[in-house]
Short mmCIF file of C-alpha atoms in Angstrom, two decimals:
data_model
loop_
_atom_site.label_atom_id
_atom_site.label_comp_id
_atom_site.label_asym_id
_atom_site.label_seq_id
_atom_site.Cartn_x
_atom_site.Cartn_y
_atom_site.Cartn_z
CA UNK A 21 -31.40 1.44 3.88
CA UNK A 22 -32.63 -1.47 6.32
CA UNK A 23 -31.71 -4.10 3.44
CA UNK A 24 -28.56 -2.84 3.03
CA UNK A 25 -27.65 -2.96 6.63
CA UNK A 26 -28.92 -6.87 6.61
CA UNK A 27 -26.74 -7.61 3.56
CA UNK A 28 -23.97 -6.67 5.80
CA UNK A 29 -24.58 -8.38 8.61
CA UNK A 30 -24.64 -11.40 6.90
CA UNK A 31 -21.09 -10.87 4.89
CA UNK A 32 -18.13 -13.35 6.44
CA UNK A 33 -16.72 -11.99 9.41
CA UNK A 34 -13.44 -11.66 7.59
CA UNK A 35 -14.85 -9.56 4.89
CA UNK A 36 -16.48 -7.27 7.61
CA UNK A 37 -13.51 -6.98 9.83
CA UNK A 38 -11.60 -6.28 6.68
CA UNK A 39 -13.31 -2.41 6.45
CA UNK A 40 -11.81 -1.95 9.82
CA UNK A 41 -8.46 -2.92 9.07
CA UNK A 42 -6.76 -0.01 7.36
CA UNK A 43 -7.42 1.96 10.68
CA UNK A 44 -5.50 -0.87 12.56
CA UNK A 45 -2.49 -1.13 10.19
CA UNK A 46 -2.21 2.91 10.19
CA UNK A 47 -2.29 2.54 13.86
CA UNK A 48 0.60 -0.32 13.74
CA UNK A 49 2.90 1.63 11.48
CA UNK A 50 3.18 4.75 13.90
CA UNK A 51 5.15 2.17 16.06
CA UNK A 52 7.70 1.82 13.12
CA UNK A 53 9.44 4.91 14.65
CA UNK A 54 10.64 2.56 17.66
CA UNK A 55 12.27 -0.14 15.34
CA UNK A 56 15.67 -0.36 15.64
CA UNK A 57 17.22 -3.55 14.19
CA UNK A 58 19.79 -4.47 16.96
CA UNK A 59 17.02 -3.55 19.11
CA UNK A 60 14.96 -6.49 17.91
CA UNK A 61 17.82 -9.12 18.11
CA UNK A 62 18.35 -8.12 21.59
CA UNK A 63 15.04 -8.39 22.68
CA UNK A 64 13.93 -11.85 21.16
CA UNK A 65 17.25 -13.09 23.07
CA UNK A 66 16.17 -11.62 26.35
CA UNK A 67 12.33 -12.70 25.72
CA UNK A 68 12.67 -16.03 24.04
CA UNK A 69 11.81 -17.70 27.20
CA UNK A 70 8.88 -16.46 27.61
CA UNK A 71 7.28 -15.88 24.17
CA UNK A 72 8.41 -19.15 23.54
CA UNK A 73 9.65 -20.90 20.04
CA UNK A 74 6.61 -20.19 17.87
CA UNK A 75 6.62 -16.56 19.08
CA UNK A 76 10.37 -16.00 18.54
CA UNK A 77 9.86 -17.82 15.27
CA UNK A 78 7.12 -15.30 14.52
CA UNK A 79 9.05 -12.18 15.46
CA UNK A 80 12.32 -13.44 13.41
CA UNK A 81 10.14 -14.47 10.30
CA UNK A 82 8.99 -10.59 10.41
CA UNK A 83 12.42 -9.43 11.12
CA UNK A 84 13.90 -11.57 7.85
CA UNK A 85 10.92 -10.49 5.58
CA UNK A 86 11.81 -6.76 6.88
CA UNK A 87 15.11 -7.53 5.55
CA UNK A 88 14.72 -9.29 2.58
CA UNK A 89 13.73 -5.77 0.93
CA UNK A 90 11.33 -7.80 -1.17
CA UNK A 91 8.06 -6.01 -0.15
CA UNK A 92 6.51 -2.50 -0.65
CA UNK A 93 6.87 0.51 0.91
CA UNK A 94 3.42 0.42 2.80
CA UNK A 95 4.34 -3.42 3.74
CA UNK A 96 7.69 -2.10 5.31
CA UNK A 97 5.73 0.10 7.70
CA UNK A 98 3.47 -2.59 8.66
CA UNK A 99 6.85 -5.03 9.07
CA UNK A 100 8.65 -2.30 11.08
CA UNK A 101 5.94 -1.09 13.19
CA UNK A 102 4.69 -4.65 14.31
CA UNK A 103 8.80 -4.90 15.41
CA UNK A 104 8.46 -1.39 17.07
CA UNK A 105 5.31 -2.31 18.81
CA UNK A 106 7.17 -5.69 19.97
CA UNK A 107 10.16 -3.52 21.39
CA UNK A 108 8.68 -0.76 23.21
CA UNK A 109 8.13 -2.08 26.54
CA UNK A 110 4.76 0.44 26.99
CA UNK A 111 2.08 -0.53 24.79
CA UNK A 112 -1.29 -1.70 25.05
CA UNK A 113 -0.20 -4.40 27.77
CA UNK A 114 2.91 -3.48 29.31
CA UNK A 115 5.69 -6.34 28.93
CA UNK A 116 7.57 -5.50 32.48
CA UNK A 117 4.08 -5.73 34.37
CA UNK A 118 3.28 -9.51 33.86
CA UNK A 119 5.70 -10.76 31.54
CA UNK A 120 3.85 -13.78 30.36
CA UNK A 121 0.62 -11.70 29.65
CA UNK A 122 2.45 -8.61 28.96
CA UNK A 123 3.63 -10.04 25.31
CA UNK A 124 -0.12 -11.13 24.56
CA UNK A 125 -0.59 -8.08 22.47
CA UNK A 126 2.70 -7.90 21.01
CA UNK A 127 1.81 -11.30 19.66
CA UNK A 128 -1.67 -10.59 18.29
CA UNK A 129 -0.07 -7.64 16.16
CA UNK A 130 2.92 -9.88 15.20
CA UNK A 131 0.02 -12.46 14.26
CA UNK A 132 -2.33 -10.12 12.42
CA UNK A 133 0.66 -8.91 10.18
CA UNK A 134 2.06 -12.17 9.24
CA UNK A 135 -1.93 -12.97 7.98
CA UNK A 136 -1.89 -10.19 5.82
CA UNK A 137 1.59 -10.65 4.53
CA UNK A 138 1.50 -14.45 4.34
CA UNK A 139 1.89 -14.18 0.58
CA UNK A 140 5.49 -12.74 1.05
CA UNK A 141 6.92 -15.21 3.26
CA UNK A 142 9.42 -17.45 1.33
CA UNK A 143 10.64 -20.81 1.99
CA UNK A 144 14.17 -19.12 2.45
CA UNK A 145 12.47 -16.25 5.11
CA UNK A 146 10.99 -19.23 6.98
CA UNK A 147 14.27 -21.16 7.11
CA UNK A 148 16.31 -18.44 8.35
CA UNK A 149 13.76 -17.76 11.20
CA UNK A 150 13.49 -21.76 12.13
CA UNK A 151 17.55 -21.68 11.93
CA UNK A 152 17.73 -18.91 14.35
CA UNK A 153 15.13 -19.77 16.27
CA UNK A 154 17.18 -23.31 16.66
CA UNK A 155 20.20 -21.44 17.66
CA UNK A 156 18.27 -19.40 20.34
CA UNK A 157 17.05 -22.40 21.81
CA UNK A 158 19.87 -24.68 21.23
CA UNK A 159 17.97 -27.70 19.26
#
């Protein structure tokens, strides 16, 4: 057994983290209950200055991926869960306590889901998110 434990420790960090992802992702999908399409757009418009262009584009990318419909049911749950987590003001770090710090966990969840589903991000989705962010930030 000792040798097996040593081999596990030597594996790349990403591989070791992958063993824990299903639990984390299942937790994220529970937030799908809070997802409402109009609430995402409304919260992005309210919070765009706080989360910045990059954060806004991440949220919009998730939003357009979910609307595109070219994802599996499991992936839809992840997308809706991440967006639901963003909408919900009471999460790990409440958004209203310290607004800048409060969105740190929201953007971390967004980044994780985008990384996992990066193979599903089409150029059209990227462009829609970019154009919408440009309109929001009035470029």
